[in-house]
Short mmCIF file of C-alpha atoms in Angstrom, two decimals:
data_model
loop_
_atom_site.label_atom_id
_atom_site.label_comp_id
_atom_site.label_asym_id
_atom_site.label_seq_id
_atom_site.Cartn_x
_atom_site.Cartn_y
_atom_site.Cartn_z
CA GLU A 59 -0.03 -0.07 -0.08
CA ARG A 60 2.94 2.40 0.82
CA LEU A 61 4.28 1.81 -2.75
CA SER A 62 1.00 2.36 -4.27
CA GLU A 63 0.40 5.61 -2.38
CA SER A 64 3.84 6.85 -3.63
CA HIS A 65 3.36 6.14 -7.24
CA ASP A 66 1.60 9.48 -8.06
CA VAL A 67 4.48 11.44 -6.33
CA ILE A 68 7.19 9.50 -8.06
CA ASP A 69 5.21 9.69 -11.39
CA ASP A 70 5.23 13.38 -11.29
CA ARG A 71 8.88 13.51 -10.18
CA VAL A 72 10.10 10.95 -12.93
CA GLY A 73 7.62 11.40 -15.59
CA ASN A 74 7.78 15.24 -15.93
CA GLY A 75 11.39 15.63 -17.03
CA GLY A 76 13.07 13.23 -14.37
CA GLY A 77 15.33 11.65 -17.03
CA GLY A 78 17.63 8.95 -15.74
CA GLY A 79 16.03 6.03 -13.82
CA ARG A 80 12.83 5.68 -15.94
CA ALA A 81 11.89 2.31 -17.11
CA PHE A 82 8.44 1.80 -18.79
CA GLN A 83 6.87 -1.50 -19.61
CA SER A 84 5.58 -1.89 -23.14
CA GLY A 85 2.04 -0.72 -23.47
CA SER A 86 1.66 0.71 -19.89
CA MET A 87 1.41 4.29 -18.85
CA ARG A 88 2.66 3.36 -15.43
CA PRO A 89 6.56 3.26 -14.70
CA SER A 90 7.83 -0.08 -13.39
CA PHE A 91 10.46 0.18 -10.56
CA SER A 92 12.46 -2.33 -8.57
CA VAL A 93 12.05 -2.00 -4.80
CA GLU A 94 15.83 -1.03 -4.35
CA SER A 95 15.55 1.84 -6.98
CA LEU A 96 12.21 3.16 -5.53
CA GLU A 97 13.54 3.34 -2.03
CA GLY A 98 16.32 5.15 -3.31
CA MET A 99 14.38 7.68 -5.05
CA LEU A 100 12.05 8.18 -1.75
CA THR A 101 15.35 8.92 0.02
CA ASN A 102 16.40 11.38 -2.51
CA ILE A 103 12.78 13.03 -2.52
CA SER A 104 13.04 13.29 1.37
CA THR A 105 16.61 14.78 1.21
CA SER A 106 15.65 17.23 -1.41
CA SER A 107 12.67 18.36 0.61
CA HIS A 108 15.00 18.90 3.77
CA THR A 109 17.50 20.61 1.72
CA SER A 110 15.09 23.18 0.23
CA GLN A 111 13.66 23.81 3.72
CA ALA A 112 17.16 24.34 4.95
CA GLU A 113 18.12 26.68 2.13
CA ALA A 114 15.05 28.68 2.69
CA GLN A 115 16.22 29.16 6.42
CA GLY A 116 19.72 30.19 5.23
CA VAL A 117 21.45 27.07 6.07
CA VAL A 118 23.49 25.34 3.31
CA ARG A 119 24.99 21.95 3.33
CA LEU A 120 28.81 21.99 3.19
CA GLY A 121 30.50 20.09 0.26
CA PRO A 122 34.11 19.52 -0.78
CA GLU A 123 33.73 22.08 -3.73
CA GLY A 124 32.77 24.98 -1.46
CA LYS A 125 36.15 26.81 -1.56
CA VAL A 126 37.33 28.37 -4.73
CA PRO A 127 41.03 27.72 -5.73
CA PHE A 128 43.75 30.21 -4.80
CA GLN A 129 47.52 30.72 -5.18
CA LEU A 130 50.29 31.41 -2.63
CA LEU A 131 53.27 33.49 -3.60
CA LEU A 132 56.19 32.44 -1.16
CA CYS A 133 59.07 34.56 -1.26
CA ASN A 134 62.52 34.76 0.74
CA ASP A 135 66.13 35.87 -0.20
CA ASP A 136 66.50 32.93 -2.56
CA GLY A 137 63.65 33.77 -4.75
CA CYS A 138 59.85 33.09 -5.08
CA GLU A 139 57.60 30.15 -5.50
CA VAL A 140 54.14 29.93 -6.61
CA GLN A 141 51.93 27.26 -5.10
CA GLU A 142 48.36 26.20 -5.82
CA PRO A 143 47.35 23.77 -3.23
CA PRO A 144 45.19 21.05 -4.97
CA ASP A 145 43.13 20.50 -1.77
CA ARG A 146 42.83 24.26 -1.18
CA THR A 147 44.45 24.19 2.26
CA ILE A 148 47.42 26.18 3.66
CA ARG A 149 50.38 24.13 5.11
CA CYS A 150 53.85 24.99 5.92
CA ARG A 151 57.05 22.77 5.77
CA GLN A 152 59.17 22.04 8.75
CA GLN A 153 62.05 24.58 8.61
CA GLY A 154 64.45 22.55 10.55
CA MET A 155 66.27 19.46 9.25
CA PRO A 156 67.22 17.47 12.25
CA HIS A 157 67.92 14.16 10.52
CA SER A 158 70.26 15.50 7.86
CA GLN A 159 72.60 12.88 6.61
CA PHE A 160 75.68 13.01 4.49
CA ALA A 161 77.10 10.27 2.11
CA TRP A 162 80.13 10.37 -0.18
CA VAL A 163 79.62 9.60 -3.78
CA GLN A 164 83.43 9.23 -4.02
CA THR A 165 86.09 8.77 -1.35
CA PRO A 166 87.19 12.07 -0.17
CA ARG A 167 90.63 13.14 -1.34
CA ASN A 168 91.67 16.37 0.65
CA VAL A 169 91.30 17.10 4.16
CA LEU A 170 92.12 20.36 6.16
CA ILE A 171 93.41 20.10 9.69
CA ILE A 172 92.81 23.05 11.94
CA LYS A 173 94.66 23.03 15.19
CA LYS A 174 94.57 25.45 18.21
CA PRO A 175 97.76 27.77 17.81
CA ASN A 176 100.54 27.68 20.28
CA ASP A 177 99.28 24.68 21.97
CA SER A 178 101.43 21.65 22.76
CA ALA A 179 98.55 19.11 23.10
CA THR A 180 97.18 19.64 19.66
CA THR A 181 100.73 19.77 18.13
CA ALA A 182 101.46 16.43 19.68
CA VAL A 183 98.06 14.90 18.28
CA LEU A 184 98.70 16.39 14.74
CA PRO A 185 101.18 13.72 13.39
CA HIS A 186 98.80 11.01 14.35
CA VAL A 187 95.91 12.55 12.45
CA VAL A 188 98.11 13.23 9.28
CA THR A 189 99.33 9.55 9.36
CA LEU A 190 95.66 8.47 9.59
CA LEU A 191 94.65 10.22 6.57
CA GLU A 192 97.73 9.45 4.56
CA LYS A 193 97.18 5.69 5.21
CA LYS A 194 93.79 6.31 3.37
CA ASN A 195 95.38 8.00 0.53
CA ILE A 196 94.00 11.35 1.70
CA ARG A 197 96.07 14.48 1.37
CA ALA A 198 96.33 16.22 4.74
CA TRP A 199 96.41 20.19 4.39
CA VAL A 200 97.29 22.37 7.23
CA GLU A 201 97.72 26.30 7.52
CA PRO A 202 101.14 27.75 6.50
CA ALA A 203 102.01 28.71 10.09
CA VAL A 204 101.48 25.01 11.25
CA HIS A 205 103.35 23.78 8.35
CA TRP A 206 106.33 25.89 9.18
CA GLU A 207 106.08 24.92 12.81
CA THR A 208 105.78 21.21 12.26
CA GLY A 209 106.80 20.39 8.75
CA LEU A 210 103.70 18.22 8.45
CA GLY A 211 101.09 18.03 5.64
CA THR A 212 100.62 20.24 2.38
CA THR A 213 100.06 23.80 2.63
CA TRP A 214 99.81 27.11 0.47
CA GLU A 215 101.55 30.40 0.13
CA GLN A 216 100.73 32.81 2.98
CA ASP A 217 99.53 35.61 0.74
CA ASP A 218 97.85 33.31 -1.96
CA ASP A 219 94.07 32.56 -1.83
CA PRO A 220 93.95 28.93 -2.10
CA HIS A 221 90.27 28.68 -2.87
CA LEU A 222 89.81 26.08 -0.17
CA ASP A 223 86.15 25.73 -0.57
CA ARG A 224 86.79 24.12 -3.96
CA ILE A 225 89.55 21.64 -2.79
CA ILE A 226 88.75 20.58 0.87
CA ASP A 227 86.37 17.67 1.37
CA PHE A 228 86.01 17.96 5.07
CA ILE A 229 87.78 19.59 7.92
CA VAL A 230 89.22 18.15 11.30
CA CYS A 231 89.29 20.65 14.19
CA LEU A 232 91.81 20.06 17.03
CA GLY A 233 90.98 22.52 19.73
CA GLY A 234 88.17 24.28 21.39
CA ASP A 235 85.17 26.54 20.40
CA GLY A 236 87.55 29.25 19.14
CA THR A 237 89.02 26.89 16.35
CA ILE A 238 85.37 26.39 15.00
CA LEU A 239 85.14 30.19 14.82
CA TRP A 240 88.44 30.21 12.92
CA VAL A 241 87.03 27.76 10.44
CA SER A 242 84.13 30.11 9.95
CA ASN A 243 86.48 32.88 9.11
CA LEU A 244 88.60 30.75 6.78
CA PHE A 245 85.52 29.77 4.85
CA PRO A 246 83.24 32.92 4.14
CA LYS A 247 81.10 31.04 1.74
CA ALA A 248 80.62 27.38 1.26
CA VAL A 249 82.08 25.37 4.25
CA PRO A 250 82.91 21.55 4.06
CA PRO A 251 81.68 19.29 6.76
CA VAL A 252 83.56 19.80 10.12
CA VAL A 253 84.44 17.20 12.64
CA SER A 254 85.71 18.61 15.71
CA PHE A 255 87.55 17.15 18.77
CA ALA A 256 87.49 18.72 22.12
CA MET A 257 91.03 19.77 23.07
CA GLY A 258 90.09 23.25 24.50
CA SER A 259 88.56 24.74 27.47
CA LEU A 260 84.84 24.71 27.31
CA GLY A 261 84.13 22.51 24.24
CA PHE A 262 80.55 23.44 23.72
CA LEU A 263 80.92 23.11 19.90
CA THR A 264 83.19 20.34 19.94
CA ALA A 265 81.24 16.99 19.73
CA PHE A 266 83.98 14.26 20.06
CA GLU A 267 86.69 13.39 22.54
CA GLU A 268 90.39 13.13 21.51
CA GLU A 269 90.37 9.49 22.32
CA SER A 270 87.86 8.81 19.54
CA ILE A 271 90.00 10.23 16.73
CA PRO A 272 90.75 7.03 14.84
CA THR A 273 87.25 5.66 15.02
CA VAL A 274 85.66 8.92 14.07
CA ILE A 275 87.93 9.73 11.04
CA ASP A 276 87.16 6.06 9.86
CA ASP A 277 83.51 6.81 10.13
CA VAL A 278 83.66 10.18 8.39
CA VAL A 279 85.70 8.93 5.59
CA GLY A 280 83.24 5.99 5.13
CA GLY A 281 80.42 8.52 5.13
CA ASP A 282 76.83 8.16 6.09
CA PHE A 283 77.18 10.58 9.00
CA PHE A 284 74.54 12.97 10.57
CA PHE A 285 75.29 16.71 10.68
CA THR A 286 73.67 19.90 11.98
CA LEU A 287 73.54 23.16 9.88
CA ARG A 288 74.81 26.01 12.26
CA SER A 289 73.58 29.35 10.68
CA ARG A 290 75.73 32.38 10.19
CA LEU A 291 75.02 36.23 9.88
CA VAL A 292 76.59 38.50 7.31
CA ALA A 293 77.02 42.22 7.99
CA HIS A 294 78.10 45.48 6.01
CA VAL A 295 78.64 48.92 6.76
CA VAL A 296 76.64 51.65 4.93
CA LEU A 297 78.36 55.17 5.05
CA ALA A 298 76.60 58.44 5.93
CA ASP A 299 76.28 59.24 2.27
CA GLY A 300 74.58 55.94 1.37
CA THR A 301 77.65 54.15 -0.03
CA GLU A 302 77.85 50.51 0.92
CA GLU A 303 81.35 49.07 1.96
CA ALA A 304 82.38 46.19 -0.06
CA GLU A 305 83.67 44.24 2.89
CA ARG A 306 81.38 41.41 4.20
CA HIS A 307 81.78 40.35 7.79
CA ILE A 308 80.62 36.72 8.29
CA VAL A 309 80.11 35.56 11.92
CA LEU A 310 79.06 32.23 13.53
CA ASN A 311 78.34 33.63 16.88
CA GLU A 312 77.39 37.35 16.98
CA VAL A 313 77.84 40.87 15.76
CA VAL A 314 78.04 43.17 18.68
CA ILE A 315 77.70 47.03 18.70
CA ASP A 316 78.84 48.63 22.13
CA ARG A 317 80.28 51.79 23.65
CA GLY A 318 83.82 50.46 23.60
CA ALA A 319 85.88 52.51 26.10
CA ASN A 320 83.51 55.27 26.46
CA SER A 321 81.43 55.58 29.52
CA THR A 322 78.40 57.15 28.03
CA LEU A 323 75.28 55.24 26.79
CA ILE A 324 75.14 54.72 23.03
CA ASP A 325 72.19 55.86 21.00
CA LEU A 326 71.12 53.72 18.03
CA ASP A 327 68.09 53.58 15.73
CA VAL A 328 67.01 50.15 14.58
CA ASN A 329 65.03 49.33 11.54
CA ILE A 330 63.65 45.88 10.53
CA ASP A 331 63.02 45.19 6.95
CA GLY A 332 63.10 48.95 6.23
CA ASN A 333 60.60 49.84 9.00
CA PRO A 334 61.29 51.47 12.32
CA MET A 335 61.58 48.92 15.07
CA THR A 336 63.09 50.56 18.03
CA LYS A 337 65.72 53.10 19.55
CA VAL A 338 68.48 51.62 21.82
CA LEU A 339 69.90 53.48 24.80
CA ALA A 340 72.14 50.95 26.38
CA ASP A 341 75.75 49.89 26.76
CA GLY A 342 75.26 47.97 23.43
CA VAL A 343 73.14 45.52 21.38
CA MET A 344 74.00 42.26 19.71
CA VAL A 345 72.55 40.26 16.77
CA ALA A 346 73.35 36.54 17.53
CA THR A 347 72.78 33.20 15.64
CA PRO A 348 71.35 30.15 17.68
CA THR A 349 75.01 28.98 17.86
CA GLY A 350 75.88 32.27 19.56
CA SER A 351 72.98 32.04 21.86
CA THR A 352 75.06 30.14 24.31
CA ALA A 353 78.01 32.56 24.17
CA TYR A 354 78.09 36.45 24.90
CA SER A 355 74.18 36.44 24.26
CA LEU A 356 73.69 34.13 27.14
CA ALA A 357 75.79 36.37 29.45
CA ALA A 358 73.63 39.30 28.43
CA GLY A 359 70.43 37.65 29.26
CA GLY A 360 69.38 36.14 26.08
CA SER A 361 67.59 32.82 25.69
CA MET A 362 69.39 29.59 24.72
CA VAL A 363 68.22 28.71 21.24
CA HIS A 364 68.43 25.17 19.59
CA PRO A 365 70.69 25.18 16.64
CA GLY A 366 67.86 23.69 14.49
CA VAL A 367 65.78 26.95 15.04
CA SER A 368 65.79 29.25 11.99
CA GLY A 369 66.17 32.48 14.04
CA VAL A 370 68.19 35.50 14.93
CA LEU A 371 68.46 36.89 18.37
CA PHE A 372 68.30 40.64 19.08
CA VAL A 373 69.65 41.20 22.59
CA PRO A 374 70.30 44.50 24.28
CA ILE A 375 73.47 44.88 26.51
CA CYS A 376 72.45 46.76 29.98
CA PRO A 377 69.62 48.68 28.56
CA HIS A 378 68.53 51.77 30.35
CA THR A 379 64.84 50.54 30.44
CA LEU A 380 63.32 47.60 32.49
CA SER A 381 61.01 46.54 29.55
CA PHE A 382 63.69 46.22 26.74
CA ARG A 383 63.78 42.31 26.55
CA PRO A 384 65.70 40.24 24.23
CA LEU A 385 63.96 39.01 20.90
CA VAL A 386 64.02 36.03 18.68
CA LEU A 387 63.26 37.05 15.12
CA PRO A 388 62.87 35.08 11.88
CA ASP A 389 66.10 34.45 9.95
CA SER A 390 64.71 36.24 7.09
CA VAL A 391 64.70 39.80 8.64
CA VAL A 392 67.21 42.44 7.77
CA LEU A 393 68.18 44.68 10.59
CA THR A 394 69.54 48.04 10.06
CA ILE A 395 71.24 49.61 13.02
CA ARG A 396 72.02 53.23 12.51
CA VAL A 397 74.20 55.80 14.56
CA PRO A 398 72.01 59.03 14.54
CA GLU A 399 73.69 62.39 13.78
CA THR A 400 72.75 63.57 17.40
CA ALA A 401 74.60 60.47 19.22
CA ARG A 402 76.78 61.63 21.97
CA VAL A 403 79.10 58.66 21.42
CA GLU A 404 80.22 56.87 18.21
CA PRO A 405 80.12 53.09 19.04
CA TYR A 406 82.28 50.04 17.95
CA ALA A 407 81.11 47.05 15.91
CA SER A 408 82.84 43.73 16.23
CA PHE A 409 82.26 40.46 14.61
CA ASP A 410 82.56 37.19 16.48
CA GLY A 411 84.81 39.34 19.01
CA LYS A 412 87.24 40.32 16.33
CA LYS A 413 87.79 43.21 13.69
CA GLN A 414 86.53 46.08 15.54
CA ARG A 415 85.34 49.10 13.59
CA CYS A 416 84.25 52.34 14.75
CA LEU A 417 80.72 53.36 13.43
CA LYS A 418 80.54 57.27 12.72
CA ARG A 419 77.57 59.30 13.15
CA GLY A 420 75.22 58.74 10.23
CA GLU A 421 76.61 55.35 9.35
CA SER A 422 74.63 52.14 9.58
CA LEU A 423 75.53 48.44 9.99
CA VAL A 424 73.15 46.02 8.06
CA VAL A 425 72.71 42.54 9.44
CA ARG A 426 70.96 39.57 7.85
CA GLY A 427 71.12 35.83 7.74
CA TRP A 428 73.85 34.23 5.44
CA ARG A 429 72.99 31.44 3.03
CA TYR A 430 76.15 29.35 3.70
CA PRO A 431 75.94 27.51 7.18
CA VAL A 432 78.67 25.54 9.06
CA PRO A 433 77.77 21.73 8.67
CA ALA A 434 79.07 20.38 11.98
CA ILE A 435 79.26 16.62 12.06
CA CYS A 436 77.30 15.18 14.99
CA ASN A 437 78.30 12.53 17.46
CA SER A 438 74.76 11.28 18.08
CA SER A 439 72.25 13.64 16.54
CA GLU A 440 71.48 17.40 16.65
CA SER A 441 69.44 17.46 19.68
CA VAL A 442 71.27 14.98 21.70
CA ASP A 443 74.59 16.74 21.12
CA TRP A 444 73.10 19.98 21.90
CA PHE A 445 71.62 19.05 25.21
CA ASN A 446 74.50 17.00 26.32
CA ALA A 447 76.59 20.42 25.67
CA VAL A 448 74.20 22.52 27.70
CA LYS A 449 74.07 19.98 30.46
CA HIS A 450 77.73 19.15 30.62
CA SER A 451 79.43 22.45 29.62
CA LEU A 452 76.95 25.02 30.84
CA LEU A 453 75.44 22.72 33.76
CA TRP A 454 71.96 23.57 32.61
CA ASN A 455 69.29 22.69 35.26
CA VAL A 456 71.88 21.09 37.41
CA ARG A 457 71.05 21.16 41.26
CA GLY A 458 72.83 19.68 44.16
CA SER A 459 70.25 16.91 44.89
CA PHE A 460 66.86 15.85 43.89
CA GLN A 461 63.75 15.51 45.90
CA LYS A 462 63.34 12.47 48.14
CA PRO A 463 60.62 10.01 47.16
CA LEU A 464 57.27 10.45 48.93
CA LYS A 465 57.05 7.98 51.76
CA SER A 466 54.07 5.61 51.76
#
């Protein structure tokens, strides 16, 4: 009976332009349907009725085709990329690369050994490292001063530019954190992988112990090691007349602008990406990398930042306001630090603690991220090495004793 009562409704819906699904028996004006198709049509009729009522009330059913297509223009210093997400959703990639792994396509041929200068311990270890490399048919390079001192390895003319970035396959560092900074200075652009052995004082950046030299060199020559990319900064001076100095200062730790020997606060105007950011009245200000966050920046009250973070630290030094707190900025920003014409003191800029330069009134220092990082070979992994360093070298979160267990 229910099917019979529905025939008239279905006849109107299907017979009057319904199209698909119609099936007529020969010689009959009444359509013939299977039970399954009839029940499906009843469901569609009911749904259509509810939809019409909902639309009349301003309620619309959501469907997958509701959003229109769009494009994203994503830009940084390396260029721009146009994306049109097929599913019309905005996503972002992880900026960090904590699982970066290195493998040689061919056996390395040239290795540069950097040792701590005027140090008897590293001088004593140097012959051992040179012998290990020569047994593997690898040429061991040393700096001219080291070659003249020891007679070991291959070197270049003191005043010659050897284009080391085109020759050296990887670097062995014997010394402390200062030795890593010297490597950054030797390689202003592309830096080969660096394996560092702790033979200095603090050893925050040196991941391996002296005793592991033979094993670690075997592993590095064999390839398939993990590394962390330690970002760097580049800075240059703009003169008061707008002329840019040609020299570029590459730093692994930080750029510092301070009052030097003067006893007066320095006055600086800071712009970010060409827009006014703040005015500095302080002993100084520094722009640091995540690697530099555990150096001078840490002593000035800046946060410790994991080396996998793509950021730049802006840290005031003894500011004359209580609210001037350190900042962590994206590594894409361009900071322009200018000495105003009305400044009482002409400050000094230094780069990784070296190459001091006086900034005259009207001159600016432009600081930005550098596209060539220092690839440091890991002992375990990026995070494990870093946390071991902050715990053992800086005694992070170390206390005399832990709480006693709660007695039952």
